Amino acid sequence: MSDWWNSAVIYEVYPRSFSDADGDGIGDLRGIIERMPYLESLGIDGIWLTPFQRSPQVDQGYDISDYCDVDPLFGSLADFDELLAAAHSHGIRVLVDIVPNHTSIENPLFEAAVAAAPGSIERDMFHFSEGRGLNSESPPNNWVSVFGGPAWHRVFPESTVDTQWYLHLFSPGQPDWNWENPAVAAYFEAVIRFWFDRGVDGIRVDVAHGLYKAAGMPDSPTVPAVIDGLRSNPLAMDQEPVHEVYRSWRRIAEEYSPARLLVGEVNLEPERSARYTRADELHQTFAFAFAKLGWDGKQWSAVGQQLEAVRRTVGSAPSWALENHDIVRTVTRFGGGALGQQRARAAVVALLGLPGTVYIYQGQELGLPEVDVPVARRADPMWFNGGVSRDGARVPLPWDAASAGSHGFSPVPGAEPWLPVPPAWGDFSIERQELDETSALALFRQASALRAQFEVSSSSSASLALDWSIDGNGRVIARRSDGLRVVIAMGESAVELPAGAVVLSSEALVDGKLPANAAAWVAAE
Ligand code: NOJ
């Protein structure tokens, strides 16, 4: 079916932390293959795999040294082919992550650039530049890296002959590509064709609003005190030529049958982000304005309304997310503890009731909270350079309740997971939740199965209108033009439900009312 994604539920698999088949403490492709029945049981339409390609793992795989191979840590290309075939046989599509803004210092093209002379064609694949000062002792401009510290690294700090610096918007292990050079575009065309030819159903584009930098790379007028992604530096993102890249990728995606999905990580205000989903560009971008919300009805309603207005200007279907591997888990963001659990369940019910595509991050279906990973065990480069750790959202999934240690993440007794799994996580384990019909997992399965019944056809999902409102009691209603209403009680007290049949609710109704911190779907009569 074409445009299957317009109404899909896509589940983000973070391979390092999903399931570890070989017992080295790090999840792998075989682990995903073995857990395919679990993925199918979630009623999802697709999975997005974060990077498993060859990488020195400086940024947990977002530093790719060979875009067309599998890192031995995760398996082999043969394993990938098996995974793809297994997923397809379970009715699950597969998206892979492509990282076009930057690569790894171990990419042979970067190694060749370092070995070549300043001014060479090899160096022109990246942003090499002389620094400032008599001896090039200061970086070429004042840009800061998203992970903290200068965005430039001197190639040979001791050399008086080769005094160039290279640009890295993320860690020094992730040099930025020079997209002004047509050879870079050609390289990535070959990369995306490689995966499409292999049979993947789509790609997620990392830092899709990056790639091009402002001409001449002038100093940024402000140097942020707080690291806020690329948002801190408009000169390093959202440059006009980037849209031409996605137009050409869209043409490639449509050469295939069925067409392949392009979803971009575009962390911009909704108005700017929408421009990436014009009819001939990416199909979708994650709605980051929504993904970062706390438990605040006024904001949900206002941001929902804004996203709806904006997406209609470009005619794209909505795509929702509340969690991913970079964001604090909703349970914790929404207040933590039992209250946070309750709200996170409500948020999942709400999300699955909305039209469009829904992205769910592994563990969200279990109601996993953010973990305060012991400092000595933190692995995120953002922690080392910028003092912010994303490790707490990346802790391995607890599969079984009985065993201590990794809770079944690794099959080998005593295997040490790459990030420690909290001892109490047996309570969140899939094994335990499968036995409990009131669990977060049971609710998730119920909601995704019901969603299929209330789903608009993919083709009309873009035209289905969504109207958000909030009343004085914090009752948020997202009303679909096909009649289904998603009601979220975000205030202090229980709320009345609009007339109609209650299809699903995250908590039992009390005297016909929806309790505070709960969500329900109400169908038109
Ligand atoms: C966004 C990814 O989601 C994040 O994990 C990564 O660190 C940056 N892009 C850099 O690739």
XYZ file of C-alpha atoms and ligand atoms in Angstrom:
536
model
C 0.000 0.000 0.000
C 1.424 3.377 -0.850
C 1.770 5.982 1.873
C 1.267 3.295 4.509
C 3.150 5.573 6.879
C 0.471 8.252 7.036
C -1.425 6.321 9.672
C 1.339 4.062 11.009
C 2.657 3.369 14.488
C 6.434 3.224 14.205
C 8.468 1.904 17.121
C 11.994 3.173 17.656
C 14.421 0.360 18.377
C 17.663 1.541 19.967
C 19.678 -1.598 19.171
C 22.308 -1.154 21.915
C 19.577 -1.434 24.529
C 16.905 -3.633 22.988
C 18.131 -7.210 23.393
C 21.608 -8.699 23.627
C 21.772 -12.133 21.954
C 25.539 -12.663 22.115
C 25.938 -11.773 25.779
C 28.504 -8.971 25.461
C 26.258 -6.551 27.337
C 25.338 -4.599 24.184
C 22.167 -5.252 22.213
C 22.525 -6.567 18.668
C 20.653 -7.364 15.462
C 20.209 -11.009 16.407
C 18.579 -9.869 19.638
C 16.056 -7.927 17.558
C 15.441 -10.928 15.285
C 14.775 -13.151 18.295
C 12.329 -10.650 19.767
C 10.327 -10.210 16.563
C 7.239 -11.901 18.061
C 7.270 -9.296 20.837
C 7.451 -6.484 18.279
C 4.557 -8.007 16.372
C 2.549 -8.313 19.586
C 2.689 -4.527 19.958
C 0.523 -4.079 16.875
C 3.026 -1.700 15.297
C 3.464 -1.100 11.567
C 7.177 -0.444 11.476
C 10.414 -0.105 13.395
C 13.044 2.601 13.107
C 16.494 1.262 13.924
C 18.938 3.861 15.255
C 22.456 3.473 13.808
C 23.943 -0.013 13.716
C 26.336 0.816 10.879
C 30.089 0.586 11.306
C 31.191 3.126 13.883
C 33.762 3.681 16.629
C 30.729 4.430 18.855
C 31.895 7.827 20.080
C 28.266 9.012 19.968
C 26.642 5.577 20.393
C 26.655 4.996 16.654
C 25.828 8.501 15.384
C 29.457 8.685 14.252
C 29.351 6.391 11.221
C 32.590 5.338 9.551
C 31.011 3.054 6.919
C 27.417 3.822 6.009
C 27.020 0.590 4.046
C 28.146 -1.971 6.577
C 27.043 -3.273 9.975
C 29.278 -2.693 12.982
C 30.597 -6.043 14.267
C 29.259 -5.013 17.674
C 25.748 -5.490 16.276
C 26.333 -8.289 13.748
C 26.806 -8.430 10.002
C 25.047 -7.441 6.804
C 23.777 -11.014 6.593
C 22.181 -10.520 10.032
C 20.617 -7.307 8.790
C 19.134 -9.086 5.774
C 17.749 -11.735 8.083
C 16.287 -9.067 10.359
C 14.634 -7.336 7.416
C 13.140 -10.573 6.116
C 11.953 -11.544 9.607
C 10.372 -8.137 10.159
C 8.602 -8.247 6.810
C 7.312 -11.737 7.488
C 5.812 -10.371 10.746
C 4.193 -7.496 8.846
C 6.651 -4.930 10.188
C 8.392 -2.377 7.980
C 11.950 -1.259 8.703
C 13.495 2.215 8.694
C 17.236 2.781 9.027
C 18.971 5.890 10.310
C 21.129 7.922 7.915
C 23.486 10.569 9.322
C 24.304 13.051 6.531
C 25.434 16.071 8.562
C 28.586 14.438 9.892
C 30.563 11.237 9.796
C 33.277 9.633 11.931
C 36.952 10.477 12.100
C 37.414 6.808 11.136
C 35.617 7.216 7.818
C 38.339 6.421 5.216
C 37.414 9.639 3.390
C 38.152 11.671 6.503
C 41.343 9.734 7.149
C 42.398 10.501 3.567
C 41.562 14.160 4.115
C 43.717 14.304 7.236
C 46.572 12.621 5.353
C 46.228 15.003 2.399
C 47.512 18.567 2.269
C 45.524 21.709 3.076
C 43.657 22.801 -0.042
C 43.423 19.241 -1.429
C 40.284 17.754 -2.938
C 40.288 15.254 -0.080
C 39.980 18.044 2.480
C 37.242 19.704 0.447
C 34.866 16.869 1.403
C 34.825 18.399 4.920
C 35.157 21.877 6.417
C 38.875 22.398 6.921
C 39.982 25.936 7.536
C 42.894 27.965 8.850
C 42.323 29.327 12.321
C 42.609 32.848 13.587
C 45.700 34.464 15.032
C 49.209 34.662 13.657
C 49.761 30.943 14.029
C 46.181 29.775 13.499
C 45.988 29.233 17.243
C 42.290 30.096 17.601
C 39.371 28.351 15.881
C 38.179 29.855 12.558
C 34.988 31.186 14.150
C 33.190 31.293 17.508
C 30.741 28.440 16.887
C 30.164 26.042 19.754
C 29.489 22.343 19.443
C 26.073 20.938 20.358
C 27.900 18.782 22.891
C 29.783 21.740 24.389
C 33.148 23.366 23.674
C 34.334 24.812 20.361
C 32.927 23.343 17.141
C 36.450 23.178 15.686
C 39.335 20.820 16.258
C 42.925 21.420 15.146
C 44.080 18.535 12.934
C 47.697 18.531 14.125
C 47.879 20.752 17.210
C 51.687 20.599 17.339
C 52.369 21.229 13.661
C 53.621 24.564 12.387
C 53.139 23.423 8.785
C 49.612 22.053 8.765
C 47.683 24.452 10.947
C 44.146 23.717 9.781
C 41.073 23.045 11.911
C 38.012 20.998 10.984
C 34.389 21.698 11.848
C 32.372 19.320 14.053
C 28.962 20.532 15.200
C 28.835 17.517 17.526
C 31.845 15.767 19.124
C 35.375 16.076 17.679
C 34.884 12.455 16.566
C 32.102 13.617 14.175
C 33.485 15.869 11.408
C 30.854 17.734 9.369
C 30.543 17.007 5.658
C 30.949 19.872 3.213
C 27.673 19.787 1.318
C 28.878 22.586 -0.995
C 30.963 19.861 -2.615
C 28.823 17.868 -5.117
C 30.880 14.748 -4.341
C 29.199 14.660 -0.907
C 25.724 14.619 -2.445
C 26.799 11.828 -4.798
C 28.223 9.832 -1.871
C 24.915 10.014 0.021
C 22.826 9.175 -3.004
C 24.792 5.948 -3.220
C 24.250 5.366 0.522
C 20.490 5.740 0.432
C 20.225 3.639 -2.710
C 22.289 0.939 -0.991
C 19.680 0.619 1.784
C 16.660 1.048 -0.475
C 18.040 -1.627 -2.822
C 18.435 -3.930 0.169
C 14.739 -3.569 0.788
C 14.417 -1.141 3.679
C 11.106 0.694 3.764
C 12.419 4.103 4.627
C 15.050 6.214 6.311
C 15.166 8.518 9.278
C 17.429 11.471 8.520
C 19.584 12.604 11.438
C 19.935 16.386 11.971
C 18.076 16.877 8.707
C 18.052 20.660 9.176
C 21.860 20.683 9.339
C 24.102 19.846 6.336
C 24.589 23.354 4.904
C 26.235 26.207 6.805
C 25.830 29.951 6.190
C 28.138 31.170 3.410
C 31.570 32.064 4.718
C 30.701 30.660 8.162
C 30.830 34.038 9.960
C 30.906 34.360 13.742
C 27.614 33.687 15.438
C 26.203 36.933 16.905
C 25.534 35.150 20.200
C 27.387 32.377 21.944
C 24.899 30.450 24.096
C 25.488 29.754 27.764
C 23.130 26.792 27.615
C 23.548 24.124 24.959
C 20.321 23.877 22.986
C 21.140 21.768 19.973
C 21.683 23.577 16.732
C 18.987 26.043 17.722
C 21.720 28.063 19.385
C 23.278 28.836 16.050
C 21.055 29.756 13.100
C 24.164 30.014 10.909
C 24.795 26.287 11.270
C 21.340 25.066 10.291
C 18.205 25.515 8.193
C 20.006 26.937 5.163
C 18.012 27.110 1.951
C 20.098 24.699 -0.208
C 19.292 21.797 2.128
C 15.807 21.587 0.619
C 17.284 20.660 -2.753
C 18.919 17.622 -1.110
C 15.537 16.344 0.074
C 13.932 17.049 -3.288
C 16.515 14.783 -4.886
C 16.108 12.134 -2.158
C 12.347 12.239 -2.622
C 12.794 11.577 -6.323
C 14.973 8.582 -5.445
C 12.515 7.317 -2.801
C 9.782 7.433 -5.442
C 11.783 5.468 -7.966
C 11.147 2.452 -5.750
C 8.019 0.410 -5.559
C 6.565 0.751 -3.047
C 7.976 4.222 -2.474
C 10.292 4.576 0.504
C 9.560 6.799 3.501
C 11.750 9.797 4.391
C 11.356 11.122 7.936
C 13.553 13.933 9.150
C 14.839 14.981 12.522
C 14.174 18.694 12.080
C 14.439 20.377 15.428
C 13.012 23.768 14.487
C 9.939 25.849 15.217
C 6.864 24.322 13.536
C 6.720 26.998 10.812
C 10.302 26.298 9.712
C 10.020 22.564 10.182
C 6.932 22.381 7.947
C 8.960 23.625 5.001
C 10.821 20.288 5.017
C 7.578 18.428 4.329
C 6.476 20.340 1.275
C 5.025 18.032 -1.353
C 8.345 17.223 -3.040
C 10.590 16.971 0.064
C 10.575 14.730 3.155
C 7.321 12.934 3.913
C 7.495 13.705 7.613
C 9.401 15.406 10.378
C 8.993 14.584 14.049
C 6.860 17.179 15.829
C 9.510 18.337 18.293
C 7.383 21.186 19.605
C 5.087 18.451 20.887
C 7.772 15.939 21.872
C 9.213 18.281 24.463
C 5.987 19.186 26.269
C 5.488 18.647 29.972
C 2.095 17.776 31.499
C 0.497 21.090 30.686
C -2.917 21.218 29.057
C -2.641 24.802 27.849
C 0.574 23.946 26.050
C -0.760 20.710 24.558
C -3.763 22.484 23.195
C -1.814 25.511 21.911
C 0.999 23.466 20.354
C -1.484 20.954 18.920
C -3.442 23.771 17.326
C -0.288 25.408 15.991
C 0.987 22.137 14.482
C -2.368 21.525 12.859
C -2.462 24.988 11.283
C 1.096 24.703 10.050
C 0.845 21.207 8.587
C -2.219 22.199 6.631
C -0.198 24.885 4.844
C 1.939 22.120 3.308
C -0.674 19.354 3.204
C 1.343 16.760 5.100
C -0.097 14.268 7.604
C 0.835 14.848 11.269
C 3.563 12.776 12.900
C 3.637 12.571 16.673
C 6.290 11.593 19.203
C 6.721 12.150 22.917
C 9.895 10.178 23.525
C 13.114 9.198 21.821
C 16.640 8.264 22.866
C 17.619 11.938 23.340
C 14.679 13.081 25.477
C 13.861 12.547 29.158
C 11.263 9.751 29.519
C 7.660 10.966 29.830
C 7.061 9.207 33.172
C 9.741 11.415 34.697
C 8.957 14.536 32.669
C 5.305 14.326 33.689
C 6.034 14.242 37.415
C 7.692 10.892 38.171
C 6.477 8.092 40.442
C 2.903 6.798 40.322
C 1.616 10.156 39.060
C 4.143 10.202 36.232
C 3.208 6.611 35.342
C -0.447 7.486 35.191
C 0.148 10.529 33.011
C 2.518 8.671 30.689
C -0.158 5.987 30.183
C -2.684 8.694 29.426
C -0.265 10.284 26.962
C 0.173 6.985 25.100
C -3.602 6.555 24.865
C -3.927 10.148 23.642
C -1.170 9.781 21.071
C -2.559 6.570 19.629
C -5.939 8.227 19.197
C -4.569 10.984 16.993
C -4.602 10.768 13.209
C -1.289 10.577 11.379
C 1.885 8.705 12.278
C 2.828 7.930 15.862
C 6.425 7.253 16.878
C 6.891 5.268 20.085
C 10.294 4.807 21.718
C 11.211 1.367 23.058
C 10.259 1.123 26.723
C 7.546 3.766 26.399
C 5.057 0.896 26.112
C 6.339 -0.334 29.489
C 6.134 3.033 31.225
C 9.879 3.068 31.892
C 11.061 6.092 33.865
C 14.272 8.028 33.266
C 17.192 6.504 35.194
C 19.766 8.515 37.089
C 22.696 6.517 35.696
C 25.649 6.532 38.124
C 28.195 9.102 36.975
C 30.934 6.484 36.632
C 28.803 4.494 34.191
C 27.629 7.331 31.947
C 28.589 6.925 28.315
C 27.027 9.871 26.472
C 29.573 12.234 24.862
C 27.199 15.069 25.674
C 27.811 14.323 29.340
C 31.579 14.482 29.013
C 31.641 17.655 26.925
C 28.478 19.468 27.914
C 27.427 18.130 31.327
C 24.081 16.791 30.094
C 23.545 13.033 30.009
C 21.018 11.297 27.754
C 21.973 7.894 29.185
C 18.946 7.826 31.479
C 16.602 7.245 28.525
C 18.864 4.587 27.010
C 18.970 1.942 29.737
C 18.486 -1.629 28.398
C 14.964 -3.060 28.343
C 14.038 -5.383 31.232
C 12.731 -8.602 29.678
C 12.301 -10.852 32.676
C 11.364 -10.367 36.271
C 13.242 -13.209 37.866
C 16.875 -12.762 37.021
C 18.894 -10.020 38.603
C 21.581 -8.109 36.716
C 20.354 -7.436 33.215
C 16.755 -8.699 33.735
C 16.996 -10.892 30.674
C 18.468 -8.233 28.395
C 21.574 -10.438 28.078
C 21.017 -14.199 28.052
C 24.333 -14.838 29.774
C 24.111 -14.876 33.583
C 26.376 -12.230 35.048
C 26.784 -10.324 31.763
C 27.206 -6.654 32.538
C 24.901 -4.472 30.409
C 26.581 -1.414 28.893
C 24.385 0.762 31.138
C 23.252 -0.740 34.460
C 19.613 -1.852 34.666
C 18.164 -0.747 38.036
C 17.536 -3.723 40.370
C 13.866 -2.775 40.768
C 13.225 -2.956 37.034
C 11.932 -6.508 37.340
C 8.654 -4.762 38.165
C 8.692 -3.084 34.745
C 9.735 -6.237 32.923
C 7.877 -7.491 29.914
C 7.479 -10.857 31.619
C 5.698 -9.291 34.591
C 3.610 -6.877 32.545
C 2.411 -9.636 30.237
C 0.849 -11.315 33.277
C -0.918 -8.176 34.428
C -3.927 -6.991 32.472
C -3.740 -3.573 34.120
C -0.126 -2.993 33.063
C 1.162 -0.221 30.812
C 2.018 -2.883 28.238
C -1.509 -4.323 28.261
C -2.930 -0.828 27.793
C -0.542 -0.125 24.948
C -1.519 -3.326 23.135
C -5.179 -2.598 23.629
C -4.799 0.964 22.322
C -2.802 -0.025 19.255
C -5.308 -2.765 18.379
C -8.231 -0.355 18.771
C -6.410 2.285 16.776
C -6.497 -0.040 13.804
C -10.302 -0.007 14.019
C -10.564 3.755 14.217
C -7.798 4.469 11.811
C -8.560 6.669 8.884
C -7.256 5.336 5.615
C -3.716 6.449 4.924
C -4.771 8.470 1.937
C -7.238 10.594 3.858
C -5.197 10.984 7.007
C -3.602 14.184 5.678
C -6.991 15.717 4.972
C -8.509 14.766 8.332
C -8.735 17.896 10.461
C -7.882 17.982 14.146
C -9.182 20.668 16.432
C -7.618 21.165 19.863
C -9.293 22.951 22.742
C -9.013 23.274 26.522
C -11.601 24.303 29.083
C -11.261 25.850 32.534
C -10.943 22.415 34.188
C -7.884 21.479 32.147
C -9.935 19.186 29.923
C -8.090 18.993 26.613
C -10.038 17.712 23.629
C -8.497 16.852 20.274
C -11.509 16.479 17.980
C -11.018 14.622 14.728
C -13.223 15.593 11.826
C -14.317 11.952 11.541
C -15.933 12.317 14.961
C -13.505 10.574 17.317
C -12.502 12.769 20.231
C -9.409 12.298 22.330
C -10.015 13.702 25.814
C -7.195 14.286 28.277
C -7.856 15.334 31.876
C -4.841 17.544 32.479
C -6.252 19.579 35.359
C -6.714 18.830 39.049
C -10.085 17.158 38.884
C -12.158 14.583 37.020
C -13.871 15.873 33.863
C -17.121 15.188 32.042
C -16.818 13.317 28.794
C -18.524 14.612 25.659
C -21.548 12.609 24.477
C -20.686 9.427 22.616
C -19.346 5.929 23.162
C -16.221 5.616 25.283
C -13.934 3.387 23.240
C -10.941 3.354 25.531
C -9.716 5.061 28.676
C -6.381 4.928 30.456
C -8.122 4.735 33.877
C -11.527 3.442 34.883
C -14.216 6.136 34.767
C -15.561 7.258 38.138
C -19.285 8.091 38.160
C -19.086 8.449 34.394
C -16.275 10.992 34.642
C -12.711 10.744 33.420
C -10.366 10.980 36.442
C -7.606 13.590 36.490
C -4.401 12.494 34.720
C -6.235 10.124 32.407
C -7.170 10.082 28.724
C -10.045 8.550 26.763
C -11.330 8.158 23.226
C -14.962 8.996 22.641
C -16.569 8.010 19.356
C -19.382 10.003 17.787
C -22.785 8.414 18.347
C 20.466 13.302 16.842
C 20.539 11.938 17.439
O 19.245 11.523 17.793
C 21.466 12.052 18.627
O 21.439 10.907 19.423
C 22.858 12.362 18.107
O 23.737 12.560 19.193
C 22.854 13.616 17.243
N 21.759 13.653 16.323
C 24.126 13.700 16.443
O 24.132 12.737 15.427
